[in-house]
Tab-separated table of C-alpha atoms in Angstrom:
chain	number	residue	atom	x	y	z
C	116	MET	CA	34.224	-32.795	75.192
C	117	ALA	CA	35.798	-34.137	72.019
C	118	HIS	CA	38.661	-32.148	70.554
C	119	LYS	CA	38.106	-30.472	67.199
C	120	PRO	CA	39.981	-31.978	64.262
C	121	ARG	CA	43.264	-30.199	63.529
C	122	SER	CA	42.052	-29.105	60.092
C	123	GLU	CA	39.007	-27.453	61.659
C	124	MET	CA	41.147	-25.640	64.236
C	125	ILE	CA	43.482	-24.375	61.514
C	126	ALA	CA	40.540	-23.151	59.443
C	127	GLU	CA	39.067	-21.348	62.463
C	128	THR	CA	42.381	-19.686	63.305
C	129	ARG	CA	42.824	-18.490	59.727
C	130	ALA	CA	39.237	-17.222	59.597
C	131	LYS	CA	39.662	-15.261	62.852
C	132	LEU	CA	42.852	-13.612	61.637
C	133	ILE	CA	41.371	-12.767	58.229
C	134	ALA	CA	38.239	-11.285	59.803
C	135	ALA	CA	40.218	-9.156	62.264
C	136	ALA	CA	42.653	-7.986	59.597
C	137	ARG	CA	39.833	-7.199	57.192
C	138	ARG	CA	38.204	-4.929	59.756
C	139	ALA	CA	41.505	-3.198	60.437
C	140	PHE	CA	42.521	-2.828	56.797
C	141	GLY	CA	39.058	-1.592	55.896
C	142	THR	CA	38.918	1.074	58.603
C	143	VAL	CA	42.437	2.427	59.147
C	144	GLY	CA	44.203	1.010	56.091
C	145	TYR	CA	47.054	-1.440	55.654
C	146	THR	CA	49.863	0.876	56.760
C	147	GLU	CA	48.184	1.976	59.985
C	148	ALA	CA	46.792	-1.451	60.878
C	149	SER	CA	48.664	-2.915	63.825
C	150	MET	CA	49.377	-6.646	63.771
C	151	ASP	CA	49.330	-6.693	67.556
C	152	ASP	CA	45.897	-5.078	67.614
C	153	PHE	CA	44.184	-7.447	65.224
C	154	THR	CA	45.869	-10.572	66.580
C	155	ALA	CA	44.713	-9.541	70.051
C	156	GLU	CA	41.204	-8.947	68.697
C	157	ALA	CA	41.243	-12.460	67.268
C	158	GLY	CA	42.512	-13.819	70.590
C	159	LEU	CA	45.668	-15.102	68.920
C	160	THR	CA	49.379	-14.349	68.893
C	161	ARG	CA	51.587	-12.713	66.331
C	162	GLY	CA	53.244	-16.113	66.013
C	163	ALA	CA	49.971	-17.571	64.738
C	164	LEU	CA	49.819	-14.864	62.098
C	165	TYR	CA	53.348	-15.622	60.891
C	166	HIS	CA	52.685	-19.347	60.957
C	167	HIS	CA	49.559	-19.177	58.810
C	168	PHE	CA	50.265	-16.197	56.545
C	169	GLY	CA	53.982	-15.475	56.756
C	170	GLY	CA	53.322	-11.897	57.845
C	171	LYS	CA	51.127	-8.876	57.305
C	172	GLU	CA	51.466	-8.921	53.505
C	173	GLY	CA	50.390	-12.550	53.332
C	174	LEU	CA	47.364	-11.698	55.417
C	175	LEU	CA	46.494	-8.863	53.020
C	176	LYS	CA	46.610	-11.355	50.145
C	177	ALA	CA	44.204	-13.612	52.036
C	178	VAL	CA	41.818	-10.731	52.749
C	179	ILE	CA	41.871	-9.707	49.083
C	180	ALA	CA	41.193	-13.300	48.005
C	181	GLU	CA	38.168	-13.398	50.313
C	182	LEU	CA	36.872	-10.063	49.032
C	183	ASP	CA	37.418	-11.125	45.433
C	184	ALA	CA	35.427	-14.331	45.950
C	185	GLU	CA	32.572	-12.361	47.517
C	186	MET	CA	32.582	-9.884	44.625
C	187	ALA	CA	32.444	-12.730	42.107
C	188	ASP	CA	29.483	-14.289	43.942
C	189	ARG	CA	27.666	-10.966	43.883
C	190	GLN	CA	28.325	-10.556	40.160
C	191	ASN	CA	27.042	-14.054	39.449
C	192	GLY	CA	23.891	-13.289	41.406
C	193	ILE	CA	23.337	-10.130	39.383
C	194	SER	CA	23.741	-11.813	35.994
C	195	ALA	CA	21.379	-14.599	37.074
C	196	ARG	CA	18.538	-12.094	37.499
C	197	TYR	CA	18.324	-11.437	33.773
C	198	SER	CA	16.621	-13.729	31.285
C	199	ASP	CA	18.547	-12.032	28.472
C	200	PRO	CA	22.155	-13.379	28.629
C	201	TRP	CA	23.567	-10.183	27.131
C	202	GLU	CA	21.823	-7.949	29.670
C	203	GLY	CA	23.035	-10.220	32.442
C	204	PHE	CA	26.601	-9.973	31.184
C	205	VAL	CA	26.498	-6.177	30.878
C	206	HIS	CA	25.075	-5.671	34.371
C	207	GLU	CA	27.541	-8.153	35.851
C	208	CYS	CA	30.455	-6.186	34.375
C	209	ILE	CA	29.012	-2.840	35.453
C	210	ALA	CA	28.491	-4.153	38.981
C	211	TYR	CA	32.226	-4.771	39.264
C	212	ILE	CA	32.981	-1.161	38.351
C	213	GLU	CA	30.343	0.209	40.709
C	214	MET	CA	31.747	-1.817	43.614
C	215	ALA	CA	34.697	0.592	43.526
C	216	LEU	CA	32.427	3.026	45.376
C	217	GLU	CA	32.218	0.741	48.422
C	218	PRO	CA	34.651	1.920	51.135
C	219	GLU	CA	36.022	-1.508	52.039
C	220	ILE	CA	36.663	-2.553	48.436
C	221	GLN	CA	37.976	0.881	47.585
C	222	ARG	CA	40.534	0.941	50.382
C	223	ILE	CA	41.660	-2.696	50.481
C	224	MET	CA	41.357	-3.893	46.877
C	225	LEU	CA	41.974	-0.729	44.906
C	226	ARG	CA	44.263	1.438	47.026
C	227	ASP	CA	46.272	-0.608	49.487
C	228	GLY	CA	46.313	-3.773	47.380
C	229	PRO	CA	48.171	-2.259	44.402
C	230	ALA	CA	50.392	-0.151	46.693
C	231	VAL	CA	51.545	-3.200	48.663
C	232	LEU	CA	51.244	-6.111	46.223
C	233	GLY	CA	51.983	-4.360	42.934
C	234	ASP	CA	50.112	-4.403	39.637
C	235	PRO	CA	46.763	-6.243	40.005
C	236	TYR	CA	47.425	-7.804	36.578
C	237	ASN	CA	49.859	-10.146	38.349
C	238	TRP	CA	47.541	-11.110	41.202
C	239	PRO	CA	46.515	-14.801	41.326
C	240	ASN	CA	42.793	-13.981	40.983
C	241	GLN	CA	43.300	-12.443	37.539
C	242	SER	CA	43.658	-15.774	35.744
C	243	GLY	CA	40.308	-16.932	37.126
C	244	CYS	CA	38.683	-13.660	36.111
C	245	ILE	CA	39.980	-13.999	32.548
C	246	ARG	CA	38.768	-17.609	32.325
C	247	SER	CA	35.309	-16.627	33.529
C	248	LEU	CA	35.046	-13.693	31.127
C	249	THR	CA	36.324	-15.815	28.247
C	250	ALA	CA	33.693	-18.478	28.953
C	251	SER	CA	30.914	-15.866	29.100
C	252	LEU	CA	31.996	-14.283	25.820
C	253	SER	CA	32.257	-17.691	24.146
C	254	ARG	CA	28.684	-18.515	25.206
C	255	LEU	CA	27.352	-15.177	23.979
C	256	ALA	CA	29.161	-15.601	20.671
C	257	GLY	CA	27.835	-19.147	20.356
C	258	GLU	CA	24.305	-17.808	20.792
C	259	GLY	CA	24.884	-15.218	18.080
C	260	LEU	CA	24.508	-12.286	20.470
C	261	ILE	CA	27.984	-10.833	19.948
C	262	ASP	CA	30.582	-10.801	17.185
C	263	VAL	CA	33.860	-11.900	18.782
C	264	GLU	CA	36.653	-13.692	16.929
C	265	ASP	CA	38.969	-14.150	19.910
C	266	PRO	CA	37.094	-14.499	23.240
C	267	GLU	CA	40.249	-14.606	25.376
C	268	ALA	CA	41.763	-11.469	23.842
C	269	THR	CA	38.426	-9.696	24.191
C	270	ALA	CA	38.150	-10.874	27.808
C	271	ARG	CA	41.548	-9.366	28.551
C	272	MET	CA	40.495	-6.050	27.007
C	273	ILE	CA	37.273	-5.962	29.049
C	274	SER	CA	39.107	-6.957	32.233
C	275	GLY	CA	41.708	-4.259	31.717
C	276	ALA	CA	39.080	-1.605	31.033
C	277	SER	CA	36.982	-2.494	34.068
C	278	LEU	CA	40.014	-2.758	36.376
C	279	HIS	CA	41.386	0.620	35.351
C	280	ALA	CA	37.936	2.163	35.619
C	281	SER	CA	37.741	0.844	39.189
C	282	LEU	CA	41.196	2.187	40.044
C	283	TRP	CA	40.219	5.571	38.609
C	284	ILE	CA	37.043	5.677	40.714
C	285	ALA	CA	38.835	4.608	43.903
C	286	ASN	CA	41.455	7.321	43.531
C	287	ALA	CA	39.257	10.094	42.103
C	288	ASP	CA	38.537	13.346	43.924
C	289	ASP	CA	34.829	12.685	43.251
C	290	PRO	CA	34.332	8.897	43.084
C	291	PRO	CA	30.551	8.967	42.377
C	292	ALA	CA	31.055	11.325	39.425
C	293	ALA	CA	33.921	9.197	38.110
C	294	SER	CA	31.766	6.084	38.466
C	295	LYS	CA	28.954	7.565	36.382
C	296	ARG	CA	31.380	8.551	33.645
C	297	ALA	CA	33.124	5.178	33.723
C	298	VAL	CA	29.883	3.191	33.538
C	299	ALA	CA	28.572	5.275	30.625
C	300	ALA	CA	31.808	4.842	28.670
C	301	PHE	CA	32.022	1.134	29.522
C	302	LYS	CA	28.491	0.501	28.240
C	303	ARG	CA	29.435	2.097	24.938
C	304	LEU	CA	32.507	-0.114	24.699
C	305	LEU	CA	30.529	-3.278	25.337
C	306	GLU	CA	27.842	-2.292	22.867
C	307	GLY	CA	30.462	-2.484	20.138
C	308	LEU	CA	30.583	-6.261	20.608
C	309	ARG	CA	26.974	-6.816	19.664
C	310	THR	CA	26.022	-8.217	16.303
C	311	GLY	CA	24.117	-5.917	13.978
C	312	ARG	CA	20.779	-7.677	14.371
C	313	ASN	CA	20.971	-7.427	18.140
C	314	ARG	CA	21.670	-3.708	18.390
C	315	ASP	CA	18.892	-1.486	19.618
């Protein structure tokens, strides 16, 4: 049997560790997750974890990056369902906030992530999020659907509002109730961007 290329073996090892850590972080949380347990589950050694991720914190960053990419794909799929670009944009943004109700995202992204890695504003994925939002706002403005003078500044305001809404939901005593309130308020905020002729 031919040996797998080194790059493929590395990718498989990383994927196994990320999958095992994601299960552990999502069920018992970062603090309680044992490196020995999830390396054993992946059939690997603690040395492999340190080699590929530098430690438990590096593995958390990798899990968050994977989750973030999946969330972005889901949002893109939601916006694509709407023929009206504005409606697609609104529902895409709301979807992000509502994902804060999902246990895995809630625990890993919105509780343990900030506790271990610090302010999400400084996470690497934030720059990509701002670029994507800025591009969407620029397109909507170009089509005359919204009145925005500075798409990047507006993108940062929307990103901040949606992130803090998600953090509020994840840490609320009653997350579903907080989500309903957050979504209602967020819709009102977004509606303020619309041009007069496009308001209902």
